[in-house]
Amino acid sequence: MKSLRVMGAACLAVAVVALAGCGESVTPTVYEPGVYKGDRDPLLAKHATPEAKEALQERFAMSQTDR
Amino acid sequence: MARMKFLCDSERCIECNGCVTACKNEHDVPWGVNRRRVVTLEDGVPGEKSISVACMHCTDAPCSAVCPVDCFYTTDDGIVLHDKDLCIGCGYCFYACPFGAPQYPQKEAFGVRGKMDKCTFCAGGPPADNSEQEIEKYGRNRIAEGKLPLCAEMCSTKALLAGDGDMVADIYRERIMKRGTRPQSWGWEKAYQEDV
């Protein structure tokens, strides 16, 4: 009778250990989408000025309009 | 707000590959990497059409959406750029891009990819404008000098246009009116969606 109890406890312990191996963390590694993580481009500030935009529009009119 | 766009007029492109050569020369693009290429549809058949393809700098750029390290950023006027210091060369952007724009130099044996390389609209990257570091990693920064992409500026037939989307659309609209044909602004709907 006692040996049956010991065997039952042993089986239970083995089952618990085996099932524990099936568990895994359900929290995946998530990156924040669309948030740029690099250095700031100095062009962004320079290009925000109206003069810079006007220069590009003049350039377009000069070099790309139909002949 | 100006929105920078590329447009290739397939009725005018003569497949000279001048844009490809100009890009490679201006930015010293390495062997095996083509930031721009000319694709010919129905090659050899009468009525064949050629289009010059590169990064279209999409409004809602899929490359940026799938990047696991968020190395993409978009300027105020819609130019999509990336930081090579962050790029891990995973190739996700290549699979996401409908234009096949991202390119990878094969740096090592066993097909190991290097950092992604693509058209920058001649606007360089995060390092100081036209610094040695920027030129080496991304090529020249013509936008910072008040110039537009060289591929479009030197296109002999003016098939390739690059600049403010409204100005590009005005030119193309005039051409279509003269020709009396339907517009075939290849790639525009896919790249710019409701912003066309």
CSV table of C-alpha atoms in Angstrom, one decimal:
chain,number,residue,atom,x,y,z
A,1,MET,CA,0.0,0.0,0.0
A,2,LYS,CA,2.8,2.3,1.0
A,3,SER,CA,4.8,1.5,-2.2
A,4,LEU,CA,1.7,2.4,-4.2
A,5,ARG,CA,1.5,5.8,-2.6
A,6,VAL,CA,5.2,6.4,-3.2
A,7,MET,CA,4.8,5.4,-6.8
A,8,GLY,CA,1.7,7.6,-7.2
A,9,ALA,CA,3.6,10.6,-5.7
A,10,ALA,CA,6.6,9.9,-8.0
A,11,CYS,CA,4.3,9.7,-11.1
A,12,LEU,CA,2.7,13.0,-10.0
A,13,ALA,CA,6.0,14.7,-9.6
A,14,VAL,CA,7.2,13.4,-13.0
A,15,ALA,CA,4.0,14.7,-14.6
A,16,VAL,CA,4.4,18.1,-13.0
A,17,VAL,CA,8.0,18.4,-14.2
A,18,ALA,CA,7.1,17.2,-17.7
A,19,LEU,CA,4.1,19.6,-18.0
A,20,ALA,CA,6.2,22.5,-16.7
A,21,GLY,CA,8.4,22.1,-19.8
A,22,CYS,CA,5.4,22.7,-22.1
A,23,GLY,CA,4.8,26.2,-20.6
A,24,GLU,CA,6.3,29.3,-22.2
A,25,SER,CA,6.1,33.0,-21.8
A,26,VAL,CA,3.2,34.4,-23.9
A,27,THR,CA,4.6,37.9,-24.0
A,28,PRO,CA,6.3,38.3,-27.4
A,29,THR,CA,9.0,40.9,-28.1
A,30,VAL,CA,7.2,43.8,-29.5
A,31,TYR,CA,8.8,46.8,-31.2
A,32,GLU,CA,7.1,50.1,-31.3
A,33,PRO,CA,6.0,50.4,-34.9
A,34,GLY,CA,6.9,53.4,-36.9
A,35,VAL,CA,9.0,55.1,-34.3
A,36,TYR,CA,12.4,55.9,-35.8
A,37,LYS,CA,15.2,55.0,-33.4
A,38,GLY,CA,18.2,56.4,-35.2
A,39,ASP,CA,20.1,59.7,-35.3
A,40,ARG,CA,18.3,62.8,-36.4
A,41,ASP,CA,19.0,63.9,-40.0
A,42,PRO,CA,20.2,67.5,-40.2
A,43,LEU,CA,18.5,67.7,-43.6
A,44,LEU,CA,15.1,67.7,-41.9
A,45,ALA,CA,15.7,71.1,-40.2
A,46,LYS,CA,17.4,72.6,-43.2
A,47,HIS,CA,14.7,71.4,-45.6
A,48,ALA,CA,11.9,72.8,-43.5
A,49,THR,CA,12.7,76.4,-44.5
A,50,PRO,CA,10.6,78.0,-47.3
A,51,GLU,CA,13.8,79.1,-49.1
A,52,ALA,CA,14.9,75.4,-49.4
A,53,LYS,CA,11.5,74.4,-50.8
A,54,GLU,CA,11.6,77.4,-53.2
A,55,ALA,CA,15.0,76.4,-54.4
A,56,LEU,CA,13.9,72.9,-55.3
A,57,GLN,CA,10.8,74.2,-57.1
A,58,GLU,CA,13.0,76.6,-59.1
A,59,ARG,CA,15.3,73.8,-59.9
A,60,PHE,CA,12.4,71.7,-61.1
A,61,ALA,CA,11.2,74.4,-63.4
A,62,MET,CA,14.7,74.9,-64.7
A,63,SER,CA,15.6,71.3,-65.4
A,64,GLN,CA,12.5,69.2,-65.8
A,65,THR,CA,9.8,71.1,-67.6
A,66,ASP,CA,9.1,70.0,-71.2
A,67,ARG,CA,11.1,71.7,-73.9
B,1,MET,CA,3.4,71.3,-48.4
B,2,ALA,CA,5.4,69.9,-51.3
B,3,ARG,CA,5.3,66.2,-51.7
B,4,MET,CA,8.3,64.7,-53.6
B,5,LYS,CA,7.4,62.1,-56.2
B,6,PHE,CA,8.9,60.1,-59.0
B,7,LEU,CA,7.0,59.6,-62.2
B,8,CYS,CA,8.2,57.6,-65.3
B,9,ASP,CA,6.4,58.3,-68.5
B,10,SER,CA,6.5,55.0,-70.3
B,11,GLU,CA,5.6,56.7,-73.7
B,12,ARG,CA,8.9,58.6,-73.5
B,13,CYS,CA,11.3,56.2,-71.9
B,14,ILE,CA,13.7,54.8,-74.6
B,15,GLU,CA,15.5,52.3,-72.4
B,16,CYS,CA,18.8,54.2,-72.7
B,17,ASN,CA,19.7,53.3,-69.0
B,18,GLY,CA,21.1,56.8,-68.6
B,19,CYS,CA,19.3,57.1,-65.2
B,20,VAL,CA,20.8,53.9,-64.0
B,21,THR,CA,24.3,55.0,-65.0
B,22,ALA,CA,23.9,58.5,-63.6
B,23,CYS,CA,22.8,57.0,-60.2
B,24,LYS,CA,25.6,54.5,-60.0
B,25,ASN,CA,28.2,57.2,-60.9
B,26,GLU,CA,26.8,59.9,-58.7
B,27,HIS,CA,26.6,57.8,-55.6
B,28,ASP,CA,29.4,55.4,-56.3
B,29,VAL,CA,27.0,52.5,-55.9
B,30,PRO,CA,28.9,49.2,-55.5
B,31,TRP,CA,28.8,46.3,-57.9
B,32,GLY,CA,25.7,44.1,-57.5
B,33,VAL,CA,23.6,46.9,-56.2
B,34,ASN,CA,21.2,48.8,-58.5
B,35,ARG,CA,19.3,51.6,-56.8
B,36,ARG,CA,17.5,52.2,-60.1
B,37,ARG,CA,16.8,49.9,-63.1
B,38,VAL,CA,15.0,50.1,-66.3
B,39,VAL,CA,12.3,47.4,-66.9
B,40,THR,CA,11.0,46.6,-70.4
B,41,LEU,CA,7.6,45.1,-70.7
B,42,GLU,CA,7.0,42.8,-73.7
B,43,ASP,CA,10.6,43.2,-74.8
B,44,GLY,CA,11.1,42.8,-78.6
B,45,VAL,CA,7.4,42.9,-79.3
B,46,PRO,CA,6.1,46.0,-81.3
B,47,GLY,CA,4.8,48.5,-78.8
B,48,GLU,CA,7.1,47.4,-76.0
B,49,LYS,CA,7.2,49.8,-73.0
B,50,SER,CA,10.0,50.6,-70.7
B,51,ILE,CA,9.9,52.1,-67.2
B,52,SER,CA,12.6,53.3,-64.9
B,53,VAL,CA,12.0,51.8,-61.4
B,54,ALA,CA,13.5,52.7,-58.0
B,55,CYS,CA,12.2,53.4,-54.5
B,56,MET,CA,9.0,55.4,-55.1
B,57,HIS,CA,9.1,56.9,-51.6
B,58,CYS,CA,5.6,55.7,-50.8
B,59,THR,CA,3.1,57.7,-48.7
B,60,ASP,CA,2.5,54.8,-46.3
B,61,ALA,CA,5.8,53.0,-46.9
B,62,PRO,CA,5.5,49.2,-46.3
B,63,CYS,CA,9.3,48.9,-45.8
B,64,SER,CA,9.0,51.2,-42.8
B,65,ALA,CA,6.0,49.3,-41.4
B,66,VAL,CA,7.8,45.9,-41.4
B,67,CYS,CA,11.2,47.0,-40.3
B,68,PRO,CA,11.9,45.2,-36.9
B,69,VAL,CA,14.5,47.8,-35.9
B,70,ASP,CA,12.6,50.9,-37.1
B,71,CYS,CA,15.5,52.3,-39.1
B,72,PHE,CA,13.2,54.2,-41.6
B,73,TYR,CA,12.1,57.8,-41.4
B,74,THR,CA,10.2,60.1,-43.7
B,75,THR,CA,11.1,63.7,-44.3
B,76,ASP,CA,8.4,66.4,-44.3
B,77,ASP,CA,8.2,66.3,-48.1
B,78,GLY,CA,7.7,62.5,-48.2
B,79,ILE,CA,11.2,61.2,-48.9
B,80,VAL,CA,11.7,57.8,-47.2
B,81,LEU,CA,15.2,57.4,-45.9
B,82,HIS,CA,16.9,54.9,-43.6
B,83,ASP,CA,19.7,54.6,-41.1
B,84,LYS,CA,22.4,52.0,-42.0
B,85,ASP,CA,23.8,52.0,-38.5
B,86,LEU,CA,20.5,50.5,-37.3
B,87,CYS,CA,19.8,48.2,-40.3
B,88,ILE,CA,20.4,44.5,-39.6
B,89,GLY,CA,20.0,43.4,-43.2
B,90,CYS,CA,17.1,41.1,-42.3
B,91,GLY,CA,15.5,41.5,-45.8
B,92,TYR,CA,11.9,42.1,-44.5
B,93,CYS,CA,11.7,45.4,-46.4
B,94,PHE,CA,12.7,43.7,-49.6
B,95,TYR,CA,9.7,41.3,-49.3
B,96,ALA,CA,7.4,44.1,-48.3
B,97,CYS,CA,8.4,46.6,-51.1
B,98,PRO,CA,6.1,46.3,-54.2
B,99,PHE,CA,8.8,47.9,-56.4
B,100,GLY,CA,11.8,45.7,-55.3
B,101,ALA,CA,13.7,48.7,-54.3
B,102,PRO,CA,15.8,47.5,-51.3
B,103,GLN,CA,19.1,46.0,-52.3
B,104,TYR,CA,21.7,44.2,-50.3
B,105,PRO,CA,25.4,43.9,-51.0
B,106,GLN,CA,26.7,40.4,-50.5
B,107,LYS,CA,29.6,41.1,-48.1
B,108,GLU,CA,30.5,37.6,-46.9
B,109,ALA,CA,30.4,34.0,-47.9
B,110,PHE,CA,27.2,31.9,-47.6
B,111,GLY,CA,25.0,34.7,-48.9
B,112,VAL,CA,25.2,36.8,-45.7
B,113,ARG,CA,23.6,40.1,-46.5
B,114,GLY,CA,25.1,43.5,-45.7
B,115,LYS,CA,23.1,46.6,-44.8
B,116,MET,CA,20.2,47.5,-47.0
B,117,ASP,CA,20.8,50.1,-49.8
B,118,LYS,CA,18.1,51.9,-51.7
B,119,CYS,CA,17.4,55.1,-53.6
B,120,THR,CA,17.6,58.1,-51.3
B,121,PHE,CA,16.0,60.6,-53.7
B,122,CYS,CA,19.5,62.0,-53.6
B,123,ALA,CA,18.9,63.1,-50.0
B,124,GLY,CA,21.6,61.1,-48.2
B,125,GLY,CA,21.0,59.8,-44.7
B,126,PRO,CA,21.4,60.8,-41.0
B,127,PRO,CA,25.1,61.9,-41.0
B,128,ALA,CA,25.9,65.6,-41.6
B,129,ASP,CA,25.0,66.8,-45.1
B,130,ASN,CA,27.6,65.7,-47.7
B,131,SER,CA,30.1,64.7,-45.0
B,132,GLU,CA,32.5,61.9,-45.9
B,133,GLN,CA,30.5,59.5,-43.8
B,134,GLU,CA,27.2,60.3,-45.6
B,135,ILE,CA,28.8,60.1,-49.0
B,136,GLU,CA,30.4,56.7,-48.2
B,137,LYS,CA,27.2,55.2,-46.8
B,138,TYR,CA,24.4,56.8,-48.8
B,139,GLY,CA,25.9,58.7,-51.6
B,140,ARG,CA,25.7,62.4,-52.4
B,141,ASN,CA,23.1,64.7,-50.9
B,142,ARG,CA,21.9,66.8,-53.8
B,143,ILE,CA,18.7,67.9,-52.0
B,144,ALA,CA,20.8,69.7,-49.4
B,145,GLU,CA,22.4,71.5,-52.3
B,146,GLY,CA,19.1,72.6,-53.7
B,147,LYS,CA,19.2,70.1,-56.5
B,148,LEU,CA,16.9,67.3,-57.5
B,149,PRO,CA,17.7,63.6,-58.2
B,150,LEU,CA,20.3,63.3,-61.0
B,151,CYS,CA,18.5,60.4,-62.7
B,152,ALA,CA,15.6,62.7,-63.5
B,153,GLU,CA,17.6,65.8,-64.1
B,154,MET,CA,19.7,64.2,-66.8
B,155,CYS,CA,16.9,62.1,-68.5
B,156,SER,CA,17.3,63.1,-72.1
B,157,THR,CA,13.7,62.5,-73.1
B,158,LYS,CA,12.3,63.9,-69.8
B,159,ALA,CA,10.5,60.5,-69.3
B,160,LEU,CA,11.6,60.4,-65.7
B,161,LEU,CA,10.4,63.3,-63.5
B,162,ALA,CA,11.2,63.9,-59.9
B,163,GLY,CA,10.1,66.7,-57.7
B,164,ASP,CA,7.0,68.4,-56.1
B,165,GLY,CA,4.2,66.0,-56.9
B,166,ASP,CA,1.8,68.8,-58.0
B,167,MET,CA,4.4,70.1,-60.5
B,168,VAL,CA,5.1,66.6,-61.8
B,169,ALA,CA,1.3,66.0,-62.2
B,170,ASP,CA,0.8,69.3,-64.1
B,171,ILE,CA,3.5,68.3,-66.6
B,172,TYR,CA,2.1,64.8,-67.1
B,173,ARG,CA,-1.5,66.1,-67.4
B,174,GLU,CA,-0.4,68.4,-70.2
B,175,ARG,CA,1.3,65.6,-72.0
B,176,ILE,CA,-1.8,63.4,-71.7
B,177,MET,CA,-4.0,66.2,-73.0
B,178,LYS,CA,-1.7,66.6,-76.1
B,179,ARG,CA,-1.6,62.9,-76.8
B,180,GLY,CA,-5.3,62.4,-76.2
B,181,THR,CA,-4.6,59.1,-74.4
B,182,ARG,CA,-5.4,57.6,-71.1
B,183,PRO,CA,-2.9,58.4,-68.3
B,184,GLN,CA,-0.6,55.5,-67.4
B,185,SER,CA,1.2,56.9,-64.3
B,186,TRP,CA,2.8,53.6,-63.5
B,187,GLY,CA,3.2,52.8,-59.8
B,188,TRP,CA,1.5,56.0,-58.6
B,189,GLU,CA,-1.6,54.5,-57.2
B,190,LYS,CA,0.4,51.8,-55.4
B,191,ALA,CA,2.9,54.2,-54.0
B,192,TYR,CA,0.9,57.3,-53.2
B,193,GLN,CA,-2.6,55.8,-52.7
B,194,GLU,CA,-5.2,58.6,-52.0
B,195,ASP,CA,-2.4,61.1,-52.2
B,196,VAL,CA,-2.2,60.6,-56.1
